[in-house]
CSV table of C-alpha atoms in Angstrom, one decimal:
chain,number,residue,atom,x,y,z
F,1,MET,CA,0.2,28.1,18.8
F,2,ASP,CA,0.1,28.8,15.4
F,3,SER,CA,2.9,31.2,14.9
F,4,ILE,CA,5.9,32.4,16.1
F,5,ALA,CA,6.5,36.6,16.1
F,6,GLY,CA,3.0,37.1,14.3
F,7,VAL,CA,4.7,33.7,11.7
F,8,PRO,CA,2.5,31.0,11.4
F,9,ILE,CA,4.5,27.7,12.2
F,10,LYS,CA,3.3,25.9,8.9
F,11,TYR,CA,5.6,28.6,6.8
F,12,ILE,CA,8.5,28.9,9.4
F,13,SER,CA,8.4,24.4,9.3
F,14,LEU,CA,8.7,25.2,5.4
F,15,PHE,CA,11.3,27.5,6.0
F,16,VAL,CA,13.0,24.5,7.9
F,17,LEU,CA,12.6,22.2,5.8
F,18,VAL,CA,13.6,23.6,3.1
F,19,ILE,CA,17.5,24.4,4.7
F,20,GLN,CA,16.9,21.1,5.9
F,21,ASN,CA,16.8,19.0,3.0
F,22,SER,CA,18.9,20.8,0.8
F,23,ALA,CA,22.0,21.9,3.0
F,24,TYR,CA,22.5,18.3,3.9
F,25,ILE,CA,23.4,17.3,0.3
F,26,LEU,CA,24.8,20.2,-1.0
F,27,THR,CA,27.7,19.8,2.7
F,28,LEU,CA,28.0,16.5,2.1
F,29,ARG,CA,29.0,16.6,-1.4
F,30,ALA,CA,31.5,19.3,-1.1
F,31,SER,CA,32.5,17.4,1.9
F,32,ARG,CA,33.1,14.7,-0.9
F,33,ILE,CA,35.0,16.0,-3.6
F,34,GLN,CA,37.0,18.4,-1.3
F,35,PRO,CA,41.2,17.6,-2.1
F,36,GLY,CA,43.8,16.1,0.1
F,37,GLU,CA,43.0,13.7,2.8
F,38,MET,CA,39.6,12.5,2.6
F,39,TYR,CA,37.7,11.7,5.7
F,40,ILE,CA,35.9,7.6,6.4
F,41,PRO,CA,32.7,7.1,5.4
F,42,THR,CA,32.3,5.2,8.0
F,43,THR,CA,33.3,7.1,11.2
F,44,ALA,CA,30.5,10.3,10.2
F,45,VAL,CA,27.7,7.7,10.4
F,46,VAL,CA,28.5,6.4,14.1
F,47,LEU,CA,29.1,10.3,14.3
F,48,SER,CA,25.8,11.1,13.4
F,49,GLU,CA,24.1,8.2,15.4
F,50,VAL,CA,25.8,8.8,18.7
F,51,LEU,CA,25.1,13.4,18.4
F,52,LYS,CA,21.4,12.1,17.5
F,53,MET,CA,21.2,9.8,20.6
F,54,ILE,CA,22.5,12.3,22.9
F,55,GLY,CA,19.9,15.4,21.8
F,56,SER,CA,17.0,12.7,21.6
F,57,ILE,CA,18.0,12.3,25.0
F,58,PHE,CA,18.4,16.4,26.1
F,59,LEU,CA,15.3,16.5,25.1
F,60,VAL,CA,13.6,13.8,26.8
F,61,PHE,CA,14.8,16.0,29.9
F,62,ILE,CA,13.2,19.0,28.5
F,63,GLN,CA,9.6,17.9,27.6
F,64,GLU,CA,9.7,15.4,31.3
F,65,ARG,CA,11.0,18.9,32.6
F,66,GLY,CA,14.4,17.4,34.7
F,67,ILE,CA,17.5,15.0,34.6
F,68,VAL,CA,15.3,12.6,36.5
F,69,ALA,CA,11.9,12.6,35.6
F,70,GLY,CA,13.9,12.4,32.2
F,71,LEU,CA,15.8,9.3,33.0
F,72,LYS,CA,12.4,7.4,35.0
F,73,HIS,CA,10.6,8.2,32.0
F,74,MET,CA,13.1,6.1,29.9
F,75,GLN,CA,13.7,3.6,32.5
F,76,ARG,CA,9.9,3.1,32.0
F,77,GLU,CA,9.6,3.5,27.7
F,78,ILE,CA,12.9,1.7,27.2
F,79,PHE,CA,14.5,-0.7,29.6
F,80,ASP,CA,10.5,-1.8,30.7
F,81,LYS,CA,9.4,-2.4,27.3
F,82,PRO,CA,11.5,-4.6,25.4
F,83,ARG,CA,9.8,-6.8,22.7
F,84,THR,CA,9.0,-2.5,21.5
F,85,THR,CA,12.9,-1.9,21.9
F,86,ALA,CA,13.8,-5.4,20.0
F,87,LYS,CA,11.7,-4.3,17.1
F,88,LEU,CA,13.1,-0.9,16.3
F,89,LEU,CA,16.8,-3.1,15.7
F,90,VAL,CA,14.9,-3.4,12.0
F,91,PRO,CA,14.2,0.0,11.5
F,92,ALA,CA,18.1,1.2,13.2
F,93,GLY,CA,19.8,-1.6,11.1
F,94,LEU,CA,18.7,0.3,7.3
F,95,TYR,CA,18.4,3.2,8.8
F,96,THR,CA,22.5,2.9,9.5
F,97,PHE,CA,22.8,1.4,6.2
F,98,GLN,CA,21.0,3.6,4.4
F,99,ASN,CA,23.4,7.1,5.5
F,100,THR,CA,25.6,5.1,4.6
F,101,LEU,CA,25.2,4.4,0.9
F,102,ILE,CA,23.7,7.8,1.4
F,103,VAL,CA,27.5,9.8,1.8
F,104,LEU,CA,28.8,7.2,-0.2
F,105,ALA,CA,26.4,7.8,-3.1
F,106,VAL,CA,27.0,12.1,-2.5
F,107,GLY,CA,31.0,11.1,-3.6
F,108,LEU,CA,29.6,9.5,-6.8
F,109,LEU,CA,27.2,11.4,-8.1
F,110,ASP,CA,26.5,15.5,-8.3
F,111,ALA,CA,23.8,17.2,-5.8
F,112,ALA,CA,21.4,17.8,-7.8
F,113,THR,CA,21.6,14.5,-9.8
F,114,PHE,CA,21.7,12.2,-5.8
F,115,GLN,CA,18.5,14.4,-4.6
F,116,LEU,CA,16.3,14.6,-7.6
F,117,THR,CA,17.1,10.1,-8.1
F,118,TYR,CA,16.9,9.7,-4.5
F,119,GLN,CA,13.2,10.6,-4.6
F,120,LEU,CA,12.4,6.9,-5.4
F,121,LYS,CA,12.2,6.9,-2.1
F,122,VAL,CA,8.0,7.8,-3.2
F,123,LEU,CA,8.0,4.9,-5.3
F,124,THR,CA,9.5,1.8,-3.1
F,125,THR,CA,7.6,3.5,0.1
F,126,ALA,CA,3.9,3.7,-1.8
F,127,LEU,CA,4.7,0.0,-3.3
F,128,PHE,CA,5.9,-1.7,0.2
F,129,SER,CA,2.7,0.6,1.8
F,130,VAL,CA,1.0,-1.0,-0.4
F,131,PHE,CA,2.6,-4.5,-0.5
F,132,LEU,CA,2.6,-4.9,3.3
F,133,LEU,CA,-0.2,-2.2,5.2
F,134,GLY,CA,-2.7,-2.4,2.4
F,135,LYS,CA,-2.3,0.6,1.7
F,136,ARG,CA,-4.6,1.9,-1.6
F,137,LEU,CA,-3.3,3.9,-4.3
F,138,SER,CA,-5.6,6.4,-6.1
F,139,LYS,CA,-5.6,6.2,-10.3
F,140,TRP,CA,-3.2,9.8,-10.2
F,141,GLN,CA,-1.4,8.7,-7.6
F,142,TRP,CA,0.4,5.5,-8.9
F,143,MET,CA,0.3,8.1,-13.0
F,144,ALA,CA,2.7,10.0,-10.3
F,145,LEU,CA,4.5,7.1,-9.9
F,146,VAL,CA,4.6,6.2,-13.2
F,147,LEU,CA,5.8,9.7,-14.0
F,148,LEU,CA,8.3,10.7,-11.4
F,149,THR,CA,10.6,6.4,-12.6
F,150,LEU,CA,10.2,8.3,-16.6
F,151,GLY,CA,11.6,11.5,-14.8
F,152,ILE,CA,14.5,10.3,-12.8
F,153,ALA,CA,15.1,7.8,-16.0
F,154,LEU,CA,15.7,10.3,-17.5
F,155,ILE,CA,18.3,12.6,-15.4
F,156,GLN,CA,20.4,9.6,-15.9
F,157,MET,CA,20.9,9.6,-19.5
F,158,PRO,CA,24.9,9.7,-19.9
F,159,SER,CA,25.1,13.5,-21.1
F,160,ASN,CA,25.8,15.4,-18.2
F,161,THR,CA,29.0,16.4,-17.5
F,162,SER,CA,30.8,18.9,-15.3
F,163,ALA,CA,33.5,21.9,-16.1
F,164,LYS,CA,35.1,21.9,-12.2
F,165,GLU,CA,34.9,18.3,-11.4
F,166,THR,CA,37.1,16.2,-13.6
F,167,ASP,CA,38.5,13.5,-11.7
F,168,ASP,CA,38.2,10.9,-13.9
F,169,SER,CA,36.6,8.3,-11.4
F,170,GLU,CA,33.4,10.5,-11.0
F,171,SER,CA,33.6,10.7,-14.7
F,172,SER,CA,33.7,7.6,-15.6
F,173,VAL,CA,30.1,5.3,-16.4
F,174,PHE,CA,31.3,2.8,-13.6
F,175,ALA,CA,31.4,5.4,-10.9
F,176,GLN,CA,27.9,6.8,-12.3
F,177,PHE,CA,26.5,3.1,-12.4
F,178,ALA,CA,27.7,2.6,-8.6
F,179,GLY,CA,26.1,5.7,-7.2
F,180,LEU,CA,23.0,5.6,-8.8
F,181,LEU,CA,23.1,1.3,-7.9
F,182,MET,CA,23.5,3.1,-4.3
F,183,VAL,CA,20.7,5.2,-4.6
F,184,ILE,CA,18.9,2.9,-5.5
F,185,THR,CA,19.3,0.3,-2.7
F,186,ALA,CA,19.4,3.1,0.3
F,187,CYS,CA,15.4,4.2,-1.6
F,188,PHE,CA,14.5,-0.1,-1.1
F,189,SER,CA,16.5,0.8,2.2
F,190,SER,CA,14.4,3.9,3.6
F,191,GLY,CA,10.7,2.8,2.1
F,192,PHE,CA,11.1,-0.3,3.7
F,193,ALA,CA,11.8,1.0,7.2
F,194,GLY,CA,10.1,3.6,7.4
F,195,VAL,CA,6.7,1.0,6.1
F,196,TYR,CA,7.8,-1.5,9.1
F,197,PHE,CA,8.6,1.3,11.4
F,198,GLU,CA,5.0,2.7,10.5
F,199,LYS,CA,3.4,-1.3,10.7
F,200,MET,CA,5.1,-1.5,14.3
F,201,LEU,CA,4.2,2.3,15.7
F,202,LYS,CA,0.6,1.0,16.0
F,203,GLY,CA,-0.8,1.2,19.2
F,204,GLU,CA,2.9,2.3,20.5
F,205,THR,CA,2.4,4.6,22.9
F,206,SER,CA,6.2,5.5,23.2
F,207,GLY,CA,7.3,9.2,21.4
F,208,ILE,CA,9.1,10.3,19.3
F,209,TRP,CA,12.5,10.9,21.1
F,210,ILE,CA,12.2,7.5,23.3
F,211,MET,CA,12.2,6.1,19.6
F,212,ASN,CA,15.1,8.2,18.2
F,213,ILE,CA,16.9,7.3,21.2
F,214,VAL,CA,17.1,3.3,20.8
F,215,LEU,CA,17.0,4.1,17.3
F,216,GLY,CA,20.5,6.6,18.0
F,217,ALA,CA,21.7,3.5,20.1
F,218,TYR,CA,21.1,0.4,18.0
F,219,GLY,CA,22.6,3.2,14.9
F,220,THR,CA,25.6,4.1,16.8
F,221,LEU,CA,26.3,-0.4,17.5
F,222,LEU,CA,25.6,-1.0,14.5
F,223,GLY,CA,27.9,1.9,13.0
F,224,THR,CA,30.8,0.4,14.8
F,225,ALA,CA,30.9,-2.5,14.2
F,226,ALA,CA,30.7,-1.2,10.7
F,227,LEU,CA,32.9,1.0,10.7
F,228,ALA,CA,35.4,-2.1,12.9
F,229,TRP,CA,35.0,-4.3,9.8
F,230,SER,CA,35.4,-2.5,7.1
F,231,ASP,CA,37.4,0.5,8.1
F,232,GLY,CA,39.1,-0.7,11.7
F,233,ALA,CA,42.5,-0.8,10.1
F,234,VAL,CA,41.9,2.6,8.5
F,235,VAL,CA,41.4,4.3,11.6
F,236,ARG,CA,44.1,2.2,13.9
F,237,GLU,CA,46.1,3.2,11.4
F,238,ARG,CA,44.8,7.1,10.4
F,239,GLY,CA,42.6,8.3,13.1
F,240,PHE,CA,38.8,8.2,13.8
F,241,PHE,CA,38.5,12.1,12.8
F,242,VAL,CA,41.2,12.5,9.6
F,243,GLY,CA,40.1,14.3,7.5
F,244,TYR,CA,37.5,16.2,8.6
F,245,THR,CA,37.0,19.4,7.6
F,246,ASN,CA,34.3,22.4,8.4
F,247,TYR,CA,31.9,20.7,5.5
F,248,ALA,CA,32.1,17.1,6.7
F,249,VAL,CA,31.5,18.7,10.2
F,250,ALA,CA,28.4,20.2,9.1
F,251,GLY,CA,27.1,17.3,7.3
F,252,VAL,CA,27.6,15.4,10.5
F,253,LEU,CA,25.9,18.2,12.3
F,254,LEU,CA,23.2,18.3,9.6
F,255,GLN,CA,22.4,14.9,9.7
F,256,ALA,CA,22.2,14.1,13.6
F,257,PHE,CA,20.0,17.3,14.5
F,258,GLY,CA,18.6,18.3,11.1
F,259,GLY,CA,16.5,15.1,11.4
F,260,LEU,CA,15.8,16.3,14.8
F,261,VAL,CA,14.0,19.5,14.0
F,262,VAL,CA,12.6,18.1,10.9
F,263,ALA,CA,10.6,16.2,13.4
F,264,VAL,CA,9.5,18.7,15.8
F,265,VAL,CA,7.7,20.5,12.3
F,266,VAL,CA,6.7,18.3,9.9
F,267,LYS,CA,4.1,18.0,12.1
F,268,TYR,CA,2.4,21.5,11.0
F,269,ALA,CA,3.2,20.6,7.3
F,270,ASP,CA,0.7,18.7,5.8
F,271,ASN,CA,1.9,16.3,2.7
F,272,ILE,CA,1.6,19.3,-0.1
F,273,LEU,CA,3.8,21.6,2.1
F,274,LYS,CA,6.5,18.9,2.4
F,275,GLY,CA,5.8,18.8,-1.7
F,276,PHE,CA,6.6,22.0,-2.1
F,277,ALA,CA,9.3,22.1,0.2
F,278,THR,CA,11.0,19.5,-1.9
F,279,SER,CA,10.6,20.9,-5.2
F,280,ILE,CA,12.5,23.9,-3.3
F,281,SER,CA,14.9,21.7,-2.1
F,282,ILE,CA,15.6,20.1,-5.6
F,283,ILE,CA,15.9,23.7,-7.7
F,284,ILE,CA,18.4,24.9,-4.9
F,285,SER,CA,20.4,21.9,-5.0
F,286,CYS,CA,20.8,22.1,-8.6
F,287,ILE,CA,21.2,26.0,-8.7
F,288,VAL,CA,24.1,25.6,-6.3
F,289,SER,CA,26.0,22.8,-8.5
F,290,ILE,CA,25.4,25.0,-10.9
F,291,GLN,CA,27.7,28.1,-9.5
F,292,LEU,CA,29.7,26.1,-7.0
F,293,PHE,CA,30.4,22.5,-8.7
F,294,GLY,CA,30.2,23.8,-12.2
F,295,PHE,CA,27.0,21.5,-13.0
F,296,VAL,CA,25.8,21.2,-16.0
F,297,VAL,CA,21.7,21.4,-16.8
F,298,THR,CA,21.1,19.4,-20.2
F,299,SER,CA,18.0,19.4,-22.1
F,300,MET,CA,17.3,15.8,-20.6
F,301,PHE,CA,17.8,16.7,-17.4
F,302,ALA,CA,15.9,20.1,-17.5
F,303,LEU,CA,12.4,17.5,-18.3
F,304,GLY,CA,13.6,14.9,-15.8
F,305,ALA,CA,13.7,17.9,-13.4
F,306,LEU,CA,10.2,18.7,-13.9
F,307,MET,CA,8.4,15.6,-14.4
F,308,VAL,CA,10.5,14.7,-10.9
F,309,ILE,CA,9.1,17.6,-9.3
F,310,GLY,CA,5.6,17.4,-10.6
F,311,ALA,CA,5.1,13.7,-9.6
F,312,THR,CA,6.3,14.7,-6.4
F,313,PHE,CA,3.2,17.4,-6.0
F,314,LEU,CA,1.0,15.0,-7.3
F,315,TYR,CA,1.6,12.4,-4.9
F,316,SER,CA,1.2,14.8,-2.3
F,317,TYR,CA,-1.7,16.3,-3.4
F,318,VAL,CA,-4.6,13.9,-4.0
């Protein structure tokens, strides 16, 4: 099936990717700057992992056309393949760590700056692919990575301020630096996890939903352990769901189920289309940040954004 209701699937894929890329960061940003009691970030990570696991189990049941058949399939692919299942602990840990950093960083950086800076994961993924997988990049791809790095550097120039977001901790140099450091760390975590995952999956026959079930289970356990270690006393005192608003719930749902939806449609989207979706998402984030969060676009930021978008296109196209 190449179309739904006469609309080519690749264009539906573009729409879904744009919505996922932009809506998640914007809702997460809104949830982290809201007035009143703030939710605990580690609880959001645990919730998203639990929901991702449940959603993947449900999709296996649909795929196998029944609960019993689905359970037998999971038995064969998860419990009867302990070595493969154990190997997934590494990317699961990295993804859980990455998701925690993202939740924290979005509270320190505006949505547009975060989304542009997070494109640094293209650079980290490329570097890990070269060193760990022996992948060869063309000269145009290397040029794109240099352009990407320069663009992100321009975006970090300390000249953009917000008219509405006036909280001292967010506008301080320390907060901006901490947010940047978190994003860079998340990019390295994302890059290594993605390349490790790609290398590990070579020759494996387990489907993507089985992988997501295992990743979700590991993520739930690791996230719960991190929560107990860092925020256990706070959760016992204030409760697990304290501070959850509509924005926070939307962010958790987009993180959990948005990734599953993207996994379904991404096979219909080539690299050019994915690069296009990323670029549109960045533009949407900038526009919405201006309207809702009072974000001010400076000339340096605009130039850096154009360089990042251009680099994303160039790297995907060649």
